[in-house]
């Protein structure tokens, strides 16, 4: 059974107050001695844990590294990521019939997606581990982000993409930053299988969201939303709605909330409800939530115009599903027509 509790004594495996913990069996692992992505005892997902969890008063500056007190290092390989705007959308707000609706524009990050938040932390960890090549499977955004941050760190990058199923602009971004690009005859999940095998053989450092340190950077989305919402409205949001591909952001925001509870900054009842949104053609998380399951069943065939979430086996489901259930959230599937209509509405608001 998944155990996401943050309490307990600091284990011997901790390095400067940081360690990795298995969310399945509770094993603790030294964070920077060896490259590790999954629990060596049971194969479960790992999560970064800390001896102390900071309050909002301990944050300073702007961007992802404003939240250094909640991250494994004080600084990273940075391209001024984070600090993205939270926009008012009055027309959509009125049509949705809610009192206050705001949209977080993660496209304002350096390479155009939230993936930059994870890479600024993940590439810094790679440097600490002394690895000499970075790698990822991607539907587009991850490849662009890793290529940019790998170039900034002067570390070679290998990207595996599903042939013919990635937006051309994202392939161009990765190529311009010097990444080596390999196309795989299959979907994203097939690419991740291949790159995970390479990582297991020690041929590259994996920076997909299976890597627990990447999600540490992504949890800053939640910290920013909470601070921006409270500044604008005096309150935290009741609900946060997220697109779901590999479910990394859902898991990361739930971890953000749990850490704030551990720090005494919010109660469990105050955690915003997490709602995941998937395309109808790639909705294994929705299927799991509707069935009340604590696991997903892999979809072998996935298809949607939304290439960034065309994923049939969300690897972070064991962390994300508890986040949906424990916050009294939900998951919904939408059609490609609804996705394109929503894009137009955002463009016009």
PDB file of C-alpha atoms in Angstrom, residues 87-322:
ATOM      1  CA  UNK A  87      -4.060  35.195 -15.330  1.00  0.00           C
ATOM      2  CA  UNK A  88      -7.658  36.224 -14.752  1.00  0.00           C
ATOM      3  CA  UNK A  89     -10.034  34.863 -17.414  1.00  0.00           C
ATOM      4  CA  UNK A  90     -13.367  36.619 -16.773  1.00  0.00           C
ATOM      5  CA  UNK A  91     -15.215  35.312 -19.834  1.00  0.00           C
ATOM      6  CA  UNK A  92     -14.348  31.672 -19.122  1.00  0.00           C
ATOM      7  CA  UNK A  93     -15.009  32.271 -15.433  1.00  0.00           C
ATOM      8  CA  UNK A  94     -18.527  33.456 -16.228  1.00  0.00           C
ATOM      9  CA  UNK A  95     -19.230  30.613 -18.616  1.00  0.00           C
ATOM     10  CA  UNK A  96     -17.986  28.080 -16.062  1.00  0.00           C
ATOM     11  CA  UNK A  97     -20.175  29.634 -13.382  1.00  0.00           C
ATOM     12  CA  UNK A  98     -17.493  29.877 -10.706  1.00  0.00           C
ATOM     13  CA  UNK A  99     -16.702  32.810  -8.425  1.00  0.00           C
ATOM     14  CA  UNK A 100     -13.019  33.058  -9.329  1.00  0.00           C
ATOM     15  CA  UNK A 101     -11.054  31.273 -12.058  1.00  0.00           C
ATOM     16  CA  UNK A 102      -7.404  31.838 -12.944  1.00  0.00           C
ATOM     17  CA  UNK A 103      -5.050  30.200 -15.412  1.00  0.00           C
ATOM     18  CA  UNK A 104      -1.388  29.521 -14.705  1.00  0.00           C
ATOM     19  CA  UNK A 105       0.667  30.195 -17.846  1.00  0.00           C
ATOM     20  CA  UNK A 106       3.531  27.705 -17.688  1.00  0.00           C
ATOM     21  CA  UNK A 107       4.246  28.511 -21.326  1.00  0.00           C
ATOM     22  CA  UNK A 108       6.133  31.545 -20.003  1.00  0.00           C
ATOM     23  CA  UNK A 109       9.004  29.298 -18.909  1.00  0.00           C
ATOM     24  CA  UNK A 110      12.232  29.525 -20.966  1.00  0.00           C
ATOM     25  CA  UNK A 111      11.525  26.602 -23.318  1.00  0.00           C
ATOM     26  CA  UNK A 112       7.751  26.997 -23.169  1.00  0.00           C
ATOM     27  CA  UNK A 113       6.631  24.466 -20.568  1.00  0.00           C
ATOM     28  CA  UNK A 114       6.665  23.527 -16.891  1.00  0.00           C
ATOM     29  CA  UNK A 115       9.322  20.909 -17.658  1.00  0.00           C
ATOM     30  CA  UNK A 116      11.966  23.617 -17.133  1.00  0.00           C
ATOM     31  CA  UNK A 117      11.146  23.610 -13.415  1.00  0.00           C
ATOM     32  CA  UNK A 118      12.024  19.950 -13.154  1.00  0.00           C
ATOM     33  CA  UNK A 119      15.153  20.234 -15.274  1.00  0.00           C
ATOM     34  CA  UNK A 120      16.744  23.038 -13.264  1.00  0.00           C
ATOM     35  CA  UNK A 121      16.714  20.707 -10.240  1.00  0.00           C
ATOM     36  CA  UNK A 122      17.293  17.418 -12.062  1.00  0.00           C
ATOM     37  CA  UNK A 123      20.328  18.620 -14.015  1.00  0.00           C
ATOM     38  CA  UNK A 124      21.822  19.989 -10.787  1.00  0.00           C
ATOM     39  CA  UNK A 125      21.423  16.551  -9.193  1.00  0.00           C
ATOM     40  CA  UNK A 126      23.046  14.971 -12.245  1.00  0.00           C
ATOM     41  CA  UNK A 127      26.033  17.244 -11.733  1.00  0.00           C
ATOM     42  CA  UNK A 128      26.284  16.192  -8.084  1.00  0.00           C
ATOM     43  CA  UNK A 129      26.170  12.534  -9.126  1.00  0.00           C
ATOM     44  CA  UNK A 130      28.890  13.120 -11.710  1.00  0.00           C
ATOM     45  CA  UNK A 131      27.007  11.609 -14.671  1.00  0.00           C
ATOM     46  CA  UNK A 132      28.244  12.358 -18.186  1.00  0.00           C
ATOM     47  CA  UNK A 133      25.069  12.019 -20.302  1.00  0.00           C
ATOM     48  CA  UNK A 134      21.417  12.940 -19.791  1.00  0.00           C
ATOM     49  CA  UNK A 135      18.473  11.222 -21.448  1.00  0.00           C
ATOM     50  CA  UNK A 136      14.696  11.276 -21.692  1.00  0.00           C
ATOM     51  CA  UNK A 137      11.750   9.915 -23.599  1.00  0.00           C
ATOM     52  CA  UNK A 138       9.493  12.688 -24.791  1.00  0.00           C
ATOM     53  CA  UNK A 139       6.345  13.752 -26.573  1.00  0.00           C
ATOM     54  CA  UNK A 140       7.971  17.155 -27.133  1.00  0.00           C
ATOM     55  CA  UNK A 141       8.264  19.459 -24.147  1.00  0.00           C
ATOM     56  CA  UNK A 142      10.588  17.256 -22.089  1.00  0.00           C
ATOM     57  CA  UNK A 143      13.047  16.970 -24.976  1.00  0.00           C
ATOM     58  CA  UNK A 144      13.167  20.741 -25.456  1.00  0.00           C
ATOM     59  CA  UNK A 145      13.663  21.396 -21.753  1.00  0.00           C
ATOM     60  CA  UNK A 146      16.330  18.745 -21.195  1.00  0.00           C
ATOM     61  CA  UNK A 147      18.234  19.793 -24.310  1.00  0.00           C
ATOM     62  CA  UNK A 148      18.307  23.422 -23.148  1.00  0.00           C
ATOM     63  CA  UNK A 149      19.388  22.666 -19.596  1.00  0.00           C
ATOM     64  CA  UNK A 150      21.863  20.032 -20.718  1.00  0.00           C
ATOM     65  CA  UNK A 151      23.420  22.590 -23.043  1.00  0.00           C
ATOM     66  CA  UNK A 152      23.617  25.120 -20.203  1.00  0.00           C
ATOM     67  CA  UNK A 153      25.376  22.478 -18.079  1.00  0.00           C
ATOM     68  CA  UNK A 154      27.669  21.393 -20.965  1.00  0.00           C
ATOM     69  CA  UNK A 155      26.378  17.820 -20.649  1.00  0.00           C
ATOM     70  CA  UNK A 156      25.406  15.725 -23.710  1.00  0.00           C
ATOM     71  CA  UNK A 157      21.710  14.892 -24.105  1.00  0.00           C
ATOM     72  CA  UNK A 158      20.007  11.902 -25.740  1.00  0.00           C
ATOM     73  CA  UNK A 159      16.305  12.193 -26.591  1.00  0.00           C
ATOM     74  CA  UNK A 160      13.996   9.357 -27.679  1.00  0.00           C
ATOM     75  CA  UNK A 161      10.837  10.414 -29.521  1.00  0.00           C
ATOM     76  CA  UNK A 162       7.895   8.442 -30.951  1.00  0.00           C
ATOM     77  CA  UNK A 163       8.353   8.641 -34.727  1.00  0.00           C
ATOM     78  CA  UNK A 164       5.973  11.099 -36.389  1.00  0.00           C
ATOM     79  CA  UNK A 165       4.091  11.902 -33.182  1.00  0.00           C
ATOM     80  CA  UNK A 166       5.891  14.965 -31.824  1.00  0.00           C
ATOM     81  CA  UNK A 167       5.258  18.607 -32.698  1.00  0.00           C
ATOM     82  CA  UNK A 168       7.902  19.744 -35.209  1.00  0.00           C
ATOM     83  CA  UNK A 169       8.698  22.886 -33.221  1.00  0.00           C
ATOM     84  CA  UNK A 170       9.655  20.841 -30.161  1.00  0.00           C
ATOM     85  CA  UNK A 171      11.930  18.572 -32.203  1.00  0.00           C
ATOM     86  CA  UNK A 172      13.554  21.715 -33.601  1.00  0.00           C
ATOM     87  CA  UNK A 173      14.118  23.109 -30.100  1.00  0.00           C
ATOM     88  CA  UNK A 174      15.881  19.952 -28.978  1.00  0.00           C
ATOM     89  CA  UNK A 175      18.012  19.862 -32.129  1.00  0.00           C
ATOM     90  CA  UNK A 176      19.006  23.525 -31.861  1.00  0.00           C
ATOM     91  CA  UNK A 177      20.291  22.907 -28.338  1.00  0.00           C
ATOM     92  CA  UNK A 178      22.467  20.074 -29.623  1.00  0.00           C
ATOM     93  CA  UNK A 179      20.602  17.011 -28.367  1.00  0.00           C
ATOM     94  CA  UNK A 180      21.077  13.691 -30.105  1.00  0.00           C
ATOM     95  CA  UNK A 181      17.605  12.656 -31.272  1.00  0.00           C
ATOM     96  CA  UNK A 182      16.506   9.060 -31.885  1.00  0.00           C
ATOM     97  CA  UNK A 183      13.050   8.167 -33.199  1.00  0.00           C
ATOM     98  CA  UNK A 184      11.348   5.022 -31.953  1.00  0.00           C
ATOM     99  CA  UNK A 185       8.700   3.099 -33.879  1.00  0.00           C
ATOM    100  CA  UNK A 186       6.023   3.227 -31.201  1.00  0.00           C
ATOM    101  CA  UNK A 187       4.390   5.579 -28.708  1.00  0.00           C
ATOM    102  CA  UNK A 188       5.772   7.510 -25.736  1.00  0.00           C
ATOM    103  CA  UNK A 189       5.499   4.544 -23.400  1.00  0.00           C
ATOM    104  CA  UNK A 190       7.614   2.472 -25.784  1.00  0.00           C
ATOM    105  CA  UNK A 191      10.222   5.265 -25.811  1.00  0.00           C
ATOM    106  CA  UNK A 192      10.261   5.356 -22.019  1.00  0.00           C
ATOM    107  CA  UNK A 193      10.779   1.588 -21.889  1.00  0.00           C
ATOM    108  CA  UNK A 194      13.858   1.958 -24.106  1.00  0.00           C
ATOM    109  CA  UNK A 195      15.393   4.929 -22.307  1.00  0.00           C
ATOM    110  CA  UNK A 196      14.753   3.340 -18.914  1.00  0.00           C
ATOM    111  CA  UNK A 197      16.690   0.280 -20.070  1.00  0.00           C
ATOM    112  CA  UNK A 198      19.582   2.529 -21.153  1.00  0.00           C
ATOM    113  CA  UNK A 199      19.491   4.237 -17.763  1.00  0.00           C
ATOM    114  CA  UNK A 200      19.463   0.902 -15.933  1.00  0.00           C
ATOM    115  CA  UNK A 201      22.628  -0.047 -17.845  1.00  0.00           C
ATOM    116  CA  UNK A 202      24.285   3.171 -16.680  1.00  0.00           C
ATOM    117  CA  UNK A 203      24.525   4.649 -20.174  1.00  0.00           C
ATOM    118  CA  UNK A 204      22.640   7.857 -19.312  1.00  0.00           C
ATOM    119  CA  UNK A 205      20.939   9.689 -16.444  1.00  0.00           C
ATOM    120  CA  UNK A 206      17.169   9.502 -16.855  1.00  0.00           C
ATOM    121  CA  UNK A 207      15.300  12.774 -16.451  1.00  0.00           C
ATOM    122  CA  UNK A 208      11.736  11.751 -17.106  1.00  0.00           C
ATOM    123  CA  UNK A 209       9.341  12.236 -14.197  1.00  0.00           C
ATOM    124  CA  UNK A 210      10.174   8.746 -12.955  1.00  0.00           C
ATOM    125  CA  UNK A 211      13.179  10.594 -11.509  1.00  0.00           C
ATOM    126  CA  UNK A 212      12.053  11.836  -8.073  1.00  0.00           C
ATOM    127  CA  UNK A 213      14.233  14.941  -8.183  1.00  0.00           C
ATOM    128  CA  UNK A 214      12.525  16.255 -11.296  1.00  0.00           C
ATOM    129  CA  UNK A 215       9.259  16.417  -9.401  1.00  0.00           C
ATOM    130  CA  UNK A 216      10.942  18.515  -6.703  1.00  0.00           C
ATOM    131  CA  UNK A 217      11.270  21.336  -9.205  1.00  0.00           C
ATOM    132  CA  UNK A 218       7.727  20.846 -10.425  1.00  0.00           C
ATOM    133  CA  UNK A 219       6.233  21.139  -6.941  1.00  0.00           C
ATOM    134  CA  UNK A 220       7.141  24.843  -7.105  1.00  0.00           C
ATOM    135  CA  UNK A 221       4.134  25.261  -9.415  1.00  0.00           C
ATOM    136  CA  UNK A 222       1.979  24.581  -6.384  1.00  0.00           C
ATOM    137  CA  UNK A 223       3.928  26.937  -4.136  1.00  0.00           C
ATOM    138  CA  UNK A 224       3.613  29.726  -6.705  1.00  0.00           C
ATOM    139  CA  UNK A 225      -0.101  29.159  -7.235  1.00  0.00           C
ATOM    140  CA  UNK A 226      -0.741  29.262  -3.497  1.00  0.00           C
ATOM    141  CA  UNK A 227       1.258  32.472  -3.000  1.00  0.00           C
ATOM    142  CA  UNK A 228      -0.193  34.176  -6.089  1.00  0.00           C
ATOM    143  CA  UNK A 229      -3.749  33.180  -5.233  1.00  0.00           C
ATOM    144  CA  UNK A 230      -3.466  34.372  -1.647  1.00  0.00           C
ATOM    145  CA  UNK A 231      -1.962  37.679  -2.788  1.00  0.00           C
ATOM    146  CA  UNK A 232      -4.734  38.218  -5.351  1.00  0.00           C
ATOM    147  CA  UNK A 233      -7.753  36.957  -3.413  1.00  0.00           C
ATOM    148  CA  UNK A 234      -6.651  36.534   0.192  1.00  0.00           C
ATOM    149  CA  UNK A 235      -7.359  32.814  -0.050  1.00  0.00           C
ATOM    150  CA  UNK A 236      -5.890  29.613  -1.376  1.00  0.00           C
ATOM    151  CA  UNK A 237      -7.740  28.035  -4.304  1.00  0.00           C
ATOM    152  CA  UNK A 238     -10.437  25.466  -3.617  1.00  0.00           C
ATOM    153  CA  UNK A 239      -9.429  23.364  -6.619  1.00  0.00           C
ATOM    154  CA  UNK A 240      -6.505  23.075  -9.028  1.00  0.00           C
ATOM    155  CA  UNK A 241      -7.153  21.496 -12.433  1.00  0.00           C
ATOM    156  CA  UNK A 242      -4.203  19.858 -14.192  1.00  0.00           C
ATOM    157  CA  UNK A 243      -3.668  18.135 -17.531  1.00  0.00           C
ATOM    158  CA  UNK A 244      -2.404  14.589 -16.954  1.00  0.00           C
ATOM    159  CA  UNK A 245       0.169  12.763 -19.046  1.00  0.00           C
ATOM    160  CA  UNK A 246       2.624  10.952 -16.789  1.00  0.00           C
ATOM    161  CA  UNK A 247       0.831  12.484 -13.749  1.00  0.00           C
ATOM    162  CA  UNK A 248       4.049  14.108 -12.495  1.00  0.00           C
ATOM    163  CA  UNK A 249       2.480  17.474 -11.717  1.00  0.00           C
ATOM    164  CA  UNK A 250      -0.444  15.902  -9.877  1.00  0.00           C
ATOM    165  CA  UNK A 251       2.024  13.970  -7.726  1.00  0.00           C
ATOM    166  CA  UNK A 252       4.260  17.027  -7.295  1.00  0.00           C
ATOM    167  CA  UNK A 253       1.456  19.351  -6.192  1.00  0.00           C
ATOM    168  CA  UNK A 254       0.169  16.784  -3.715  1.00  0.00           C
ATOM    169  CA  UNK A 255       3.688  16.551  -2.281  1.00  0.00           C
ATOM    170  CA  UNK A 256       3.811  20.362  -2.074  1.00  0.00           C
ATOM    171  CA  UNK A 257       0.605  20.340  -0.020  1.00  0.00           C
ATOM    172  CA  UNK A 258       1.788  17.537   2.261  1.00  0.00           C
ATOM    173  CA  UNK A 259       5.028  19.397   2.957  1.00  0.00           C
ATOM    174  CA  UNK A 260       3.096  22.547   3.856  1.00  0.00           C
ATOM    175  CA  UNK A 261       0.953  20.487   6.230  1.00  0.00           C
ATOM    176  CA  UNK A 262       4.146  19.074   7.781  1.00  0.00           C
ATOM    177  CA  UNK A 263       5.470  22.639   8.165  1.00  0.00           C
ATOM    178  CA  UNK A 264       2.246  23.769   9.868  1.00  0.00           C
ATOM    179  CA  UNK A 265       1.346  26.169   7.040  1.00  0.00           C
ATOM    180  CA  UNK A 266      -1.963  24.503   6.140  1.00  0.00           C
ATOM    181  CA  UNK A 267      -4.246  21.776   7.402  1.00  0.00           C
ATOM    182  CA  UNK A 268      -5.179  18.702   5.410  1.00  0.00           C
ATOM    183  CA  UNK A 269      -8.688  20.132   5.036  1.00  0.00           C
ATOM    184  CA  UNK A 270      -7.220  23.235   3.348  1.00  0.00           C
ATOM    185  CA  UNK A 271      -5.417  21.321   0.610  1.00  0.00           C
ATOM    186  CA  UNK A 272      -6.883  22.305  -2.778  1.00  0.00           C
ATOM    187  CA  UNK A 273      -8.802  19.546  -4.531  1.00  0.00           C
ATOM    188  CA  UNK A 274      -6.737  18.082  -7.366  1.00  0.00           C
ATOM    189  CA  UNK A 275      -8.579  17.413 -10.621  1.00  0.00           C
ATOM    190  CA  UNK A 276      -6.800  15.620 -13.453  1.00  0.00           C
ATOM    191  CA  UNK A 277      -7.852  16.074 -17.076  1.00  0.00           C
ATOM    192  CA  UNK A 278      -6.993  13.614 -19.837  1.00  0.00           C
ATOM    193  CA  UNK A 279      -7.905  13.289 -23.492  1.00  0.00           C
ATOM    194  CA  UNK A 280     -10.526  10.623 -24.151  1.00  0.00           C
ATOM    195  CA  UNK A 281      -8.059   8.729 -26.318  1.00  0.00           C
ATOM    196  CA  UNK A 282      -5.464   8.534 -23.537  1.00  0.00           C
ATOM    197  CA  UNK A 283      -7.307   8.343 -20.230  1.00  0.00           C
ATOM    198  CA  UNK A 284      -6.016   5.499 -18.017  1.00  0.00           C
ATOM    199  CA  UNK A 285      -6.037   7.753 -14.927  1.00  0.00           C
ATOM    200  CA  UNK A 286      -9.674   8.677 -15.491  1.00  0.00           C
ATOM    201  CA  UNK A 287     -10.514   5.015 -15.908  1.00  0.00           C
ATOM    202  CA  UNK A 288      -8.788   4.223 -12.604  1.00  0.00           C
ATOM    203  CA  UNK A 289     -10.527   7.032 -10.698  1.00  0.00           C
ATOM    204  CA  UNK A 290     -13.942   6.140 -12.069  1.00  0.00           C
ATOM    205  CA  UNK A 291     -13.360   2.549 -10.925  1.00  0.00           C
ATOM    206  CA  UNK A 292     -11.996   3.670  -7.543  1.00  0.00           C
ATOM    207  CA  UNK A 293      -8.718   1.829  -8.140  1.00  0.00           C
ATOM    208  CA  UNK A 294      -5.337   2.704  -6.610  1.00  0.00           C
ATOM    209  CA  UNK A 295      -3.525   1.668  -9.799  1.00  0.00           C
ATOM    210  CA  UNK A 296      -3.805   2.238 -13.548  1.00  0.00           C
ATOM    211  CA  UNK A 297      -3.996  -0.344 -16.291  1.00  0.00           C
ATOM    212  CA  UNK A 298      -1.753   0.495 -19.229  1.00  0.00           C
ATOM    213  CA  UNK A 299      -3.454   1.529 -22.452  1.00  0.00           C
ATOM    214  CA  UNK A 300      -1.492  -0.018 -25.317  1.00  0.00           C
ATOM    215  CA  UNK A 301      -3.123   2.221 -27.919  1.00  0.00           C
ATOM    216  CA  UNK A 302      -3.477   5.935 -27.264  1.00  0.00           C
ATOM    217  CA  UNK A 303      -4.426   8.701 -29.659  1.00  0.00           C
ATOM    218  CA  UNK A 304      -5.168  12.399 -29.241  1.00  0.00           C
ATOM    219  CA  UNK A 305      -4.306  15.702 -30.863  1.00  0.00           C
ATOM    220  CA  UNK A 306      -2.857  16.766 -27.506  1.00  0.00           C
ATOM    221  CA  UNK A 307       0.567  15.212 -28.124  1.00  0.00           C
ATOM    222  CA  UNK A 308       1.988  16.252 -24.725  1.00  0.00           C
ATOM    223  CA  UNK A 309      -0.494  13.990 -22.882  1.00  0.00           C
ATOM    224  CA  UNK A 310      -0.614  11.125 -25.380  1.00  0.00           C
ATOM    225  CA  UNK A 311       0.506   8.652 -22.712  1.00  0.00           C
ATOM    226  CA  UNK A 312      -1.044   5.304 -21.866  1.00  0.00           C
ATOM    227  CA  UNK A 313       0.926   4.357 -18.757  1.00  0.00           C
ATOM    228  CA  UNK A 314       1.346   7.303 -16.353  1.00  0.00           C
ATOM    229  CA  UNK A 315       4.323   6.238 -14.259  1.00  0.00           C
ATOM    230  CA  UNK A 316       3.501   8.569 -11.364  1.00  0.00           C
ATOM    231  CA  UNK A 317       0.019   7.132 -10.810  1.00  0.00           C
ATOM    232  CA  UNK A 318       0.993   5.554  -7.446  1.00  0.00           C
ATOM    233  CA  UNK A 319       1.788   9.065  -6.170  1.00  0.00           C
ATOM    234  CA  UNK A 320      -0.908  10.950  -8.079  1.00  0.00           C
ATOM    235  CA  UNK A 321      -3.967   8.804  -7.371  1.00  0.00           C
ATOM    236  CA  UNK A 322      -3.642   9.277  -3.580  1.00  0.00           C
TER     237      UNK A 322
END
